[in-house]
JSON list of C-alpha atoms in Angstrom, two decimals:
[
{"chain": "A", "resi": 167, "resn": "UNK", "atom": "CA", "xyz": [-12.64, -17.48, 7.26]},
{"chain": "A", "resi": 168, "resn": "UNK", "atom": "CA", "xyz": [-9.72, -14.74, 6.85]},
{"chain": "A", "resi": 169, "resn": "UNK", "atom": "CA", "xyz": [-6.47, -16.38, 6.38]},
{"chain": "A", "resi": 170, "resn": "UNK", "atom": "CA", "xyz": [-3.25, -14.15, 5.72]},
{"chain": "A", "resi": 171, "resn": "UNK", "atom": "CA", "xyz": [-2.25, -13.83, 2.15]},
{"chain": "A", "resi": 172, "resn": "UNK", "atom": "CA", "xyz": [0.74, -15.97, 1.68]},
{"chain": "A", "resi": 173, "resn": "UNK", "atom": "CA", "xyz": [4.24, -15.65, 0.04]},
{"chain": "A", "resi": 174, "resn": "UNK", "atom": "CA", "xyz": [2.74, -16.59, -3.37]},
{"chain": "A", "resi": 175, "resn": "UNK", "atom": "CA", "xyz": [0.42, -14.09, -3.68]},
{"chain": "A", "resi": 176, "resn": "UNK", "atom": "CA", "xyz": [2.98, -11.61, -3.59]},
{"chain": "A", "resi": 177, "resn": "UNK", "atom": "CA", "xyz": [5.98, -13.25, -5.55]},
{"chain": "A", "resi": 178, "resn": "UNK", "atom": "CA", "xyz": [3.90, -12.82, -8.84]},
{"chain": "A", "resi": 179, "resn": "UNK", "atom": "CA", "xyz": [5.15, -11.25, -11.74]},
{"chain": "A", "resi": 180, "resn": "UNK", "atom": "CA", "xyz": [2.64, -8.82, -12.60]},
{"chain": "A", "resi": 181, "resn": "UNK", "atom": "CA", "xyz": [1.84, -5.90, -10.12]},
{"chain": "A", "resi": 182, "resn": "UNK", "atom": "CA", "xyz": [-0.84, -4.16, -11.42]},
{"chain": "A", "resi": 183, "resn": "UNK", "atom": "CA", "xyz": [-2.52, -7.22, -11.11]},
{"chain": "A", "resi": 184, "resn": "UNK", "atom": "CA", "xyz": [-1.34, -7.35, -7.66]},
{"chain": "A", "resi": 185, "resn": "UNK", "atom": "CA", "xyz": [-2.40, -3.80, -6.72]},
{"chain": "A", "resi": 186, "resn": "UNK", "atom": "CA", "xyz": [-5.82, -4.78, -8.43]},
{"chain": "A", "resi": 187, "resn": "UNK", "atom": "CA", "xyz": [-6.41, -7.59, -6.23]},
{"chain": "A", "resi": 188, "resn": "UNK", "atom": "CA", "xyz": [-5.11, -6.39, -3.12]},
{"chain": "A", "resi": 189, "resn": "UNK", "atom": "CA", "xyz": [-8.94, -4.37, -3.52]},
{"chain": "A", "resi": 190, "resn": "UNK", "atom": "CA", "xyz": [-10.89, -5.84, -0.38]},
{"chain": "A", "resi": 191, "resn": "UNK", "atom": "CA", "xyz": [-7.71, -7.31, 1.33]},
{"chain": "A", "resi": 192, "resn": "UNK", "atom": "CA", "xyz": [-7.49, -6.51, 5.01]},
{"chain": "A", "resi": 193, "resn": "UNK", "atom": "CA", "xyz": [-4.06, -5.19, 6.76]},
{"chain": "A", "resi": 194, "resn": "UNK", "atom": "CA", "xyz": [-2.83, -4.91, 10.29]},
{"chain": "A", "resi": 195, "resn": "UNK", "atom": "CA", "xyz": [-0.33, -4.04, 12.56]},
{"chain": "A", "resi": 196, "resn": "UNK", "atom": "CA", "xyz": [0.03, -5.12, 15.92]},
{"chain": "A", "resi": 197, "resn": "UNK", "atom": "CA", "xyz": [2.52, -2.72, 17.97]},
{"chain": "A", "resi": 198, "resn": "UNK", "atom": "CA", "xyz": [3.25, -2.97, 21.62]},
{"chain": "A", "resi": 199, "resn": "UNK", "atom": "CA", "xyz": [0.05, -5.25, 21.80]},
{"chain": "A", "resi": 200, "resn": "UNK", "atom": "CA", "xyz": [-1.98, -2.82, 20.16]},
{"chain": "A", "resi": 201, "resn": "UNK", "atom": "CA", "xyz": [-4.45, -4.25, 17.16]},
{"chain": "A", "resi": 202, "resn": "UNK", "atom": "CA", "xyz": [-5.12, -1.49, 14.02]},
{"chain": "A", "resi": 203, "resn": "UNK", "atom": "CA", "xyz": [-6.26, -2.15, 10.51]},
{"chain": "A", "resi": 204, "resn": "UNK", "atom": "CA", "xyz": [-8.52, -1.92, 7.54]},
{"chain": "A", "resi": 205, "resn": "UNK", "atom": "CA", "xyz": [-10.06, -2.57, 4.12]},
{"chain": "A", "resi": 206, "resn": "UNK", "atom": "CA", "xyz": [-7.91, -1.47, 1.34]},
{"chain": "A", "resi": 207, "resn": "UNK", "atom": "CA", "xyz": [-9.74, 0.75, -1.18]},
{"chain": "A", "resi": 208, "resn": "UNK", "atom": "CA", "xyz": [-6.77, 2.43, -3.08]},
{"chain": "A", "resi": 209, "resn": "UNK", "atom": "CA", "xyz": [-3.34, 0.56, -4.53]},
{"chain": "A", "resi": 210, "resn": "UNK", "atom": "CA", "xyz": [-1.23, 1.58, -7.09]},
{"chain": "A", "resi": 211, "resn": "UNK", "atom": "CA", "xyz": [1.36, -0.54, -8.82]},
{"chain": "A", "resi": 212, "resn": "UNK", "atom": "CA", "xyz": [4.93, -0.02, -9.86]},
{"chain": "A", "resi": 213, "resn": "UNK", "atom": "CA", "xyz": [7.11, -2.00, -12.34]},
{"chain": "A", "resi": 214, "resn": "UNK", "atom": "CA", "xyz": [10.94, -2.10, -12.38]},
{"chain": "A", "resi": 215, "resn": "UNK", "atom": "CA", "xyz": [10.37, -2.67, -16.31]},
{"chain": "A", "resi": 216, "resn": "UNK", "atom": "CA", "xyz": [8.76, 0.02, -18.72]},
{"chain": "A", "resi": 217, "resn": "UNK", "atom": "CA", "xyz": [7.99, 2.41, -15.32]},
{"chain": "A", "resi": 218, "resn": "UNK", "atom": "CA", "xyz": [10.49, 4.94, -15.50]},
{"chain": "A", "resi": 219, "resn": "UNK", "atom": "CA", "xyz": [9.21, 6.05, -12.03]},
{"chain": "A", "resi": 220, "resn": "UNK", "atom": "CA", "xyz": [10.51, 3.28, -10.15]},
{"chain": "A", "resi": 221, "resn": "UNK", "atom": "CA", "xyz": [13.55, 3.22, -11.69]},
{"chain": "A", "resi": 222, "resn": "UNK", "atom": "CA", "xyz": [14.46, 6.94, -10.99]},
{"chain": "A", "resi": 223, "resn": "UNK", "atom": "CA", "xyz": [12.98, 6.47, -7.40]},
{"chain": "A", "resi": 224, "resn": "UNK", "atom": "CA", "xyz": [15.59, 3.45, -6.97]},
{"chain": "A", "resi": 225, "resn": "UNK", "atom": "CA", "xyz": [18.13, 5.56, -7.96]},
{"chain": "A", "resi": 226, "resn": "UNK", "atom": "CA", "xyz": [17.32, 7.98, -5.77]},
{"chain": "A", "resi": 227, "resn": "UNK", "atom": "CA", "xyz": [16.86, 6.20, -2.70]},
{"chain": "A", "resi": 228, "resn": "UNK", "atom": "CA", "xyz": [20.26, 4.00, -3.00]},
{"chain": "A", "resi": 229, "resn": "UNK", "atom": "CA", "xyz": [20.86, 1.46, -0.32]},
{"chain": "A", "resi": 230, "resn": "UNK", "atom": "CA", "xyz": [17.53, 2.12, 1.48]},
{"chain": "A", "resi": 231, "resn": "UNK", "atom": "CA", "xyz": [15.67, 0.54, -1.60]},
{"chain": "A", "resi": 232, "resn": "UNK", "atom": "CA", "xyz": [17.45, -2.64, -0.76]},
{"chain": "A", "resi": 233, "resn": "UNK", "atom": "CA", "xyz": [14.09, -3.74, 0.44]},
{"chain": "A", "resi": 234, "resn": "UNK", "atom": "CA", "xyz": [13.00, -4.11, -3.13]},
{"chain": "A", "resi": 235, "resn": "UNK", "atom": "CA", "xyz": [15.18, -6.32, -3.87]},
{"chain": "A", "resi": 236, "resn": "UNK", "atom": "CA", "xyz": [14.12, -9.23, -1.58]},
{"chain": "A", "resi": 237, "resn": "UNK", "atom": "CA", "xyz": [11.48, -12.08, -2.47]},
{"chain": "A", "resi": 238, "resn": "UNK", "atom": "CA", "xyz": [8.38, -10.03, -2.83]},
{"chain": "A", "resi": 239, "resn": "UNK", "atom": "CA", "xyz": [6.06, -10.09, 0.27]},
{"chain": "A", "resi": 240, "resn": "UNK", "atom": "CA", "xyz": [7.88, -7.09, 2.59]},
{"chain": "A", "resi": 241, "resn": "UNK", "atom": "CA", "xyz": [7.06, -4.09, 3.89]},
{"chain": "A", "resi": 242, "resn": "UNK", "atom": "CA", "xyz": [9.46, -0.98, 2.26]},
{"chain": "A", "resi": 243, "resn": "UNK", "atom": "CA", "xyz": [8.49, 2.36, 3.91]},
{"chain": "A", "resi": 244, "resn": "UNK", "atom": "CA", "xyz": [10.07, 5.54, 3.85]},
{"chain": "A", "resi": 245, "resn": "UNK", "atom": "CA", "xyz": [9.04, 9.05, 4.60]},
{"chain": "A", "resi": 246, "resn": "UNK", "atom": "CA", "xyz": [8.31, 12.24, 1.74]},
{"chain": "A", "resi": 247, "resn": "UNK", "atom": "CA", "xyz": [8.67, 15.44, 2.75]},
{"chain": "A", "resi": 248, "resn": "UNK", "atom": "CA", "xyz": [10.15, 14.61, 6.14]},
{"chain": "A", "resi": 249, "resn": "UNK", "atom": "CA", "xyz": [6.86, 13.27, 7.70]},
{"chain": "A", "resi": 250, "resn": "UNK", "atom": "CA", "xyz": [4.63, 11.12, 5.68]},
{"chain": "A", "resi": 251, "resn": "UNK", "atom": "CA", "xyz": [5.38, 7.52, 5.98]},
{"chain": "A", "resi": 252, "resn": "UNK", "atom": "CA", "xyz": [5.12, 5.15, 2.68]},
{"chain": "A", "resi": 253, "resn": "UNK", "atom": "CA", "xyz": [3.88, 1.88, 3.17]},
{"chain": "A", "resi": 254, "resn": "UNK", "atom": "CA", "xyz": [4.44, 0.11, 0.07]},
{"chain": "A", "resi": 255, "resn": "UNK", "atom": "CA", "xyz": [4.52, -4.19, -0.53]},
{"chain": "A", "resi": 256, "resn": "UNK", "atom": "CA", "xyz": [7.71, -5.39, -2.45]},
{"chain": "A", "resi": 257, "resn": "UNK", "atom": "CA", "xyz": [6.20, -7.61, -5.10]},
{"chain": "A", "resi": 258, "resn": "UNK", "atom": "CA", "xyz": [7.93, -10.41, -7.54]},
{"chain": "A", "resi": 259, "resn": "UNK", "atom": "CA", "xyz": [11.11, -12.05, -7.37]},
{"chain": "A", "resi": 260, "resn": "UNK", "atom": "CA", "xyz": [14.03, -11.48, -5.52]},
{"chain": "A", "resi": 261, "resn": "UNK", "atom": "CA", "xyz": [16.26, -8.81, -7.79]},
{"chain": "A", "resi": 262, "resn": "UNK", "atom": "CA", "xyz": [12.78, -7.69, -9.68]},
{"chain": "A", "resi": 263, "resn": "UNK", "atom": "CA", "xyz": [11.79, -4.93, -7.55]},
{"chain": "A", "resi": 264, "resn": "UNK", "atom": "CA", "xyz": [8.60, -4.20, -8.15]},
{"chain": "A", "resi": 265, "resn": "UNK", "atom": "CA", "xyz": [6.04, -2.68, -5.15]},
{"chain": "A", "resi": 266, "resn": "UNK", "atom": "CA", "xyz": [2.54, -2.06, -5.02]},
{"chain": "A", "resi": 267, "resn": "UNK", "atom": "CA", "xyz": [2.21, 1.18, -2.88]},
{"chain": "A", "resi": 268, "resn": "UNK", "atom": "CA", "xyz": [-1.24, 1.09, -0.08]},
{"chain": "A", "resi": 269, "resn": "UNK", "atom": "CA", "xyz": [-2.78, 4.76, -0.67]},
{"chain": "A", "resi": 270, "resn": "UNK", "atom": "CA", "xyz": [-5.55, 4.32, 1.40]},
{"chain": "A", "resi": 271, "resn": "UNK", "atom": "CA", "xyz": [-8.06, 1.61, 3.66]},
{"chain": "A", "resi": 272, "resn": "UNK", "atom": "CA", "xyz": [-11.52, 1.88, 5.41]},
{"chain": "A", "resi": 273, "resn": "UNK", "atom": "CA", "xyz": [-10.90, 1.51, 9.30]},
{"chain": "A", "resi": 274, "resn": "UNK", "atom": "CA", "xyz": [-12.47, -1.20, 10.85]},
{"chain": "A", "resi": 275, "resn": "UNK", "atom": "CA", "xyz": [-10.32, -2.75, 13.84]},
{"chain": "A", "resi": 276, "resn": "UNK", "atom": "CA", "xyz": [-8.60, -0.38, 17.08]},
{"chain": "A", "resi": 277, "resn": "UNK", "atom": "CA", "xyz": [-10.25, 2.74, 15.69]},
{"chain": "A", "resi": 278, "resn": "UNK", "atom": "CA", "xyz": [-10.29, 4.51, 19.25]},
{"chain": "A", "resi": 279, "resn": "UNK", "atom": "CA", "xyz": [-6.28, 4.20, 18.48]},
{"chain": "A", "resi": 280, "resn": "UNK", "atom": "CA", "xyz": [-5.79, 5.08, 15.27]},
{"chain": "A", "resi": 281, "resn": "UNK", "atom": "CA", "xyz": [-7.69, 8.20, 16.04]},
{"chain": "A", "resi": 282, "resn": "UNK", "atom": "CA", "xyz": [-5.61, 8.90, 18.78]},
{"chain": "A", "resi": 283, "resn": "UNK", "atom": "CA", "xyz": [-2.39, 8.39, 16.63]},
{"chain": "A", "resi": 284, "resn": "UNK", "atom": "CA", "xyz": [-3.65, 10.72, 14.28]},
{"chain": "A", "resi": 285, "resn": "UNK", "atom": "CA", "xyz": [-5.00, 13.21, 16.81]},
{"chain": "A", "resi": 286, "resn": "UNK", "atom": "CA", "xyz": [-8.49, 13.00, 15.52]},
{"chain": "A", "resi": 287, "resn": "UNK", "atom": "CA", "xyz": [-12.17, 12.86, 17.70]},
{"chain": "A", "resi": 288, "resn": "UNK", "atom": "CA", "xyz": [-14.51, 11.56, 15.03]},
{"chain": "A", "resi": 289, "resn": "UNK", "atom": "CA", "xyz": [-14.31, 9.06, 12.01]},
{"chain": "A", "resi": 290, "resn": "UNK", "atom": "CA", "xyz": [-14.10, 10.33, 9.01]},
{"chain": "A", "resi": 291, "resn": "UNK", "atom": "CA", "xyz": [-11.98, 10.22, 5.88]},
{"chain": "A", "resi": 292, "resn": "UNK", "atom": "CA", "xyz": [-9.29, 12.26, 7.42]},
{"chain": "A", "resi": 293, "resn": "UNK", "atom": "CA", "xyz": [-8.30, 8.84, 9.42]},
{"chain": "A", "resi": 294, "resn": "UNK", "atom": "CA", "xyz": [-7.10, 6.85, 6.93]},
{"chain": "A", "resi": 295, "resn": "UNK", "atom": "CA", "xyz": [-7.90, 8.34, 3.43]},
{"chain": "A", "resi": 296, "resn": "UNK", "atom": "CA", "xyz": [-3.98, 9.03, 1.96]},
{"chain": "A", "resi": 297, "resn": "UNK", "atom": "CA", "xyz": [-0.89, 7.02, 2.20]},
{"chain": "A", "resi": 298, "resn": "UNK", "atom": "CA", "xyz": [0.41, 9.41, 4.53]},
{"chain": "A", "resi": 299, "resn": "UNK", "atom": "CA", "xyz": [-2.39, 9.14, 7.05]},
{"chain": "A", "resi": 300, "resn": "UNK", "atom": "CA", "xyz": [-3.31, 5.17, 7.10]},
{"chain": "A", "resi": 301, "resn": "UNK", "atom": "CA", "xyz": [0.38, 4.57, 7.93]},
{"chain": "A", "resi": 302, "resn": "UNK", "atom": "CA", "xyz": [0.48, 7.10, 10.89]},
{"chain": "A", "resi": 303, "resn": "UNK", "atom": "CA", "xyz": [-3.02, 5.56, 11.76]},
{"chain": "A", "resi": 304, "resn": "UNK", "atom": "CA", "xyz": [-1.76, 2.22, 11.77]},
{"chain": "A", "resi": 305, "resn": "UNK", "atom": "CA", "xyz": [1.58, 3.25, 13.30]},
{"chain": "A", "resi": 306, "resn": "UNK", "atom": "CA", "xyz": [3.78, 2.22, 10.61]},
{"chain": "A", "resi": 307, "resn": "UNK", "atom": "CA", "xyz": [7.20, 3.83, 10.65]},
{"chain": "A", "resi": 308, "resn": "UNK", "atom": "CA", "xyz": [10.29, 3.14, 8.60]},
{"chain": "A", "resi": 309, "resn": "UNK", "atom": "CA", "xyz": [11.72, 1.66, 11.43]},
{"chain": "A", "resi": 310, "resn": "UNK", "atom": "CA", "xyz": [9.35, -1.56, 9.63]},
{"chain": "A", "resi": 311, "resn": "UNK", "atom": "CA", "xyz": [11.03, -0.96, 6.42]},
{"chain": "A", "resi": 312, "resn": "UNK", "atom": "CA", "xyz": [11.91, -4.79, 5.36]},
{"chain": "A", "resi": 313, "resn": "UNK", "atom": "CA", "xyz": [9.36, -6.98, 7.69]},
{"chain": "A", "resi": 314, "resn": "UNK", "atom": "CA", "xyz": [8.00, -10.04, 6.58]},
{"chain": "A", "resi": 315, "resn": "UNK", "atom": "CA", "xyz": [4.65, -9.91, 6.08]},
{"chain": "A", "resi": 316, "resn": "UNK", "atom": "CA", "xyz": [4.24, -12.98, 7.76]},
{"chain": "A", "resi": 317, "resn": "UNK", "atom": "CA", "xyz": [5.23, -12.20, 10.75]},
{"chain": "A", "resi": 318, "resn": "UNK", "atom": "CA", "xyz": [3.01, -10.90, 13.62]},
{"chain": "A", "resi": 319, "resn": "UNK", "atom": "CA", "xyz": [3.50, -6.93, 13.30]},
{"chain": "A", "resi": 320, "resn": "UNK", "atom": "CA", "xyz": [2.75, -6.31, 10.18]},
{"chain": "A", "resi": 321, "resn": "UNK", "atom": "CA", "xyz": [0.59, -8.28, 7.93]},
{"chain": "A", "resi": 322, "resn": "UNK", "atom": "CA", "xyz": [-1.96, -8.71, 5.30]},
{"chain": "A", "resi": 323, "resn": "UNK", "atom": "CA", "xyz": [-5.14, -11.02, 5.54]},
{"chain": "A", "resi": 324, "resn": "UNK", "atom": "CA", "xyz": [-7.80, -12.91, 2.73]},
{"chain": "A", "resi": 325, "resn": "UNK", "atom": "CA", "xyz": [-11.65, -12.06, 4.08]},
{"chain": "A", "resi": 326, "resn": "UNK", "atom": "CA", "xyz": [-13.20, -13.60, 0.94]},
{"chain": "A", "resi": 327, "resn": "UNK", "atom": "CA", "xyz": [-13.61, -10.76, -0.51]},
{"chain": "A", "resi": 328, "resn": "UNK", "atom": "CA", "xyz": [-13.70, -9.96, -4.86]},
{"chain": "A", "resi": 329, "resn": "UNK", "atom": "CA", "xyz": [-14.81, -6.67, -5.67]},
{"chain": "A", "resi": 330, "resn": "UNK", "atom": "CA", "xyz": [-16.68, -6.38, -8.65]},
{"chain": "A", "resi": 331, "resn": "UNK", "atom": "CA", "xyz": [-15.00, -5.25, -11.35]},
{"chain": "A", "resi": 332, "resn": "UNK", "atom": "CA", "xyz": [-17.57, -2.62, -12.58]},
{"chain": "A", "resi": 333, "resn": "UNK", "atom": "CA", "xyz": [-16.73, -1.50, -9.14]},
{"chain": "A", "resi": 334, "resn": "UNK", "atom": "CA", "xyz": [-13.38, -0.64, -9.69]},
{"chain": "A", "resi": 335, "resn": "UNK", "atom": "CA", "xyz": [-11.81, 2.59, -11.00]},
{"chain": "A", "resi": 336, "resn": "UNK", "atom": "CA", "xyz": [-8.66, 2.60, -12.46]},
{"chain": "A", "resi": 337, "resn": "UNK", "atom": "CA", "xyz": [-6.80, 5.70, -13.67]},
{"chain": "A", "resi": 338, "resn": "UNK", "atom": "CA", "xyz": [-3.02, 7.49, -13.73]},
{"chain": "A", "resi": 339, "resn": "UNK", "atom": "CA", "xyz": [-1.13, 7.53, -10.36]},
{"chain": "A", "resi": 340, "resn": "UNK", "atom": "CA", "xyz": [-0.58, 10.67, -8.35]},
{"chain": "A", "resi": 341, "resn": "UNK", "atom": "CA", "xyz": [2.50, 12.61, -8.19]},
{"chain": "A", "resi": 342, "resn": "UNK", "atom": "CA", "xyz": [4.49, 11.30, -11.29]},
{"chain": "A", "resi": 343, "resn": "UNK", "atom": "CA", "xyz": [5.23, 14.26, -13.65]},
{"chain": "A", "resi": 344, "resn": "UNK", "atom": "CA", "xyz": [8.82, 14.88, -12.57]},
{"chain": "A", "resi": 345, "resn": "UNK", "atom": "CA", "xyz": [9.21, 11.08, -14.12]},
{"chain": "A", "resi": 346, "resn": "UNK", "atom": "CA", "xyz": [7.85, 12.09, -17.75]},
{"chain": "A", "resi": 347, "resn": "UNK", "atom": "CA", "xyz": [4.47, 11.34, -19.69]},
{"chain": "A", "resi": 348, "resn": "UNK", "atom": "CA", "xyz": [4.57, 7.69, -20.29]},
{"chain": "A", "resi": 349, "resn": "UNK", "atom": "CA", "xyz": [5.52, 6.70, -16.51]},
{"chain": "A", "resi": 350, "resn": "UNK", "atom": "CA", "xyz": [3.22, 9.29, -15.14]},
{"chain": "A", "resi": 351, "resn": "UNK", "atom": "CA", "xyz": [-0.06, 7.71, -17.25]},
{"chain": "A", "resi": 352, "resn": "UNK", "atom": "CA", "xyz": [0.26, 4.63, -16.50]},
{"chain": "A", "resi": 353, "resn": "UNK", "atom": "CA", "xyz": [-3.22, 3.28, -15.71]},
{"chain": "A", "resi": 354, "resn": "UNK", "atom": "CA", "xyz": [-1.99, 1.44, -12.56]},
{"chain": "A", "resi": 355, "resn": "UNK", "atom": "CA", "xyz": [-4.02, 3.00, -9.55]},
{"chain": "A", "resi": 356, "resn": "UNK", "atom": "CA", "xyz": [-6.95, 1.04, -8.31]},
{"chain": "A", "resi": 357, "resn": "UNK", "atom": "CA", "xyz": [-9.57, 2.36, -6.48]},
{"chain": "A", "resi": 358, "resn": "UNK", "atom": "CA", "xyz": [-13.02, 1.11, -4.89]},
{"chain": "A", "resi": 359, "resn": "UNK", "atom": "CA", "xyz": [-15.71, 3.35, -6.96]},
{"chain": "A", "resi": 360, "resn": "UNK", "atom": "CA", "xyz": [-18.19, 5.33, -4.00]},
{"chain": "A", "resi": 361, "resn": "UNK", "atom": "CA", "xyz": [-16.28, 4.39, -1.18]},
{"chain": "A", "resi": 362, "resn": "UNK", "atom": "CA", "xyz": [-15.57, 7.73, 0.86]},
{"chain": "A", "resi": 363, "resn": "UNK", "atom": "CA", "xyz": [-12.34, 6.19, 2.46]},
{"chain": "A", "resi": 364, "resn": "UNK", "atom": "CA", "xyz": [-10.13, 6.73, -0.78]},
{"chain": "A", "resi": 365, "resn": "UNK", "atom": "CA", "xyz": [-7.93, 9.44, -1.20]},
{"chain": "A", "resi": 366, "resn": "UNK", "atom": "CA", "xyz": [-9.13, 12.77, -2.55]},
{"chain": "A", "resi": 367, "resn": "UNK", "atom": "CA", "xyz": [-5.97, 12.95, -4.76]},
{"chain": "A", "resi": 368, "resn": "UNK", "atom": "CA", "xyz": [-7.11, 12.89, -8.59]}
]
């Protein structure tokens, strides 16, 4: 029986293990009464300690990262390059801001929407394979940035699912040169091994 992950789950002091786990979780949104969600086949985790990453993104971001800084178990989105939409999952305690960041899921529930949202006629990858494309899919906008994941418009649910580990992949995230070597290698990204709905970043 699917039951939504609760505060505990997310409060945890480890996120990689979070991001790792989170493999096989389902997530929703319900907006204006309409149901969307999916099977999450990619995570990647980030740390506020020893991931230089998160700590230059913080800085960056200022008073809009506030979200990180609440009881884990939040949405914090914001938008790259003026248009993609970041869903990521504040993780930890409060004043530990650590996130695990949802790069991709497999569609499963209002797919004639989420095509429409993201102007597509057929299922394929292209729905939902990419951070950037699962959120508009889902129709997740910043405007979200700090719900409770318990609530009723955004949320994330248990189906009894443990994927194997010799299923899993797990390699460097994408995107982190600008925050040096170390950061950038980290072995934190999770993916589901065969399934077509992860992202085709390397």
């Amino acid at each position: 029986m699917a039951t939504k992950l609760p505060p505990s789950f997310y409060r945890r002091p480890d996120p990689v293990q979070i991001a790792h786990e989170l493999l096989g979780k389902h997530v929703f949104s319900n907006l204006n009464g309409e149901l969307t969600g999916g099977r999450i086949v990619e995570a990647e985790a980030y740390s506020h300690v020893g991931d230089q990453s998160l700590t230059m993104h913080i800085k960056r971001r200022g008073a809009h990262s506030q979200a990180l800084l609440e009881p884990g178990g939040r949405a914090y989105l914001y938008q790259v390059y003026q248009r993609h939409t970041l869903f990521n999952i504040s993780t930890n305690e409060a004043e530990k801001p650590d996130t695990v960041l949802i790069r991709a899921i497999e569609p499963l529930q209002g797919i004639e929407i989420m095509l429409q949202r993201r102007g597509q006629t057929t299922v394929s990858p292209k729905l939902t394979a990419g951070p950037g494309l699962l959120t508009q899919a889902l129709g997740i906008t910043p405007a979200l940035t700090g719900a409770d994941l318990q609530g009723d418009v955004l949320w994330l649910e248990d189906h009894g699912e443990i994927v194997p580990e010799e299923q899993v992949k797990r390699s460097a995230r994408v995107g982190l040169a600008y925050a040096g070597d170390e950061a950038a290698n980290l072995p934190w990204r999770f993916r589901i091994i065969g399934n077509p709905w992860t992202s085709k970043a390397s």
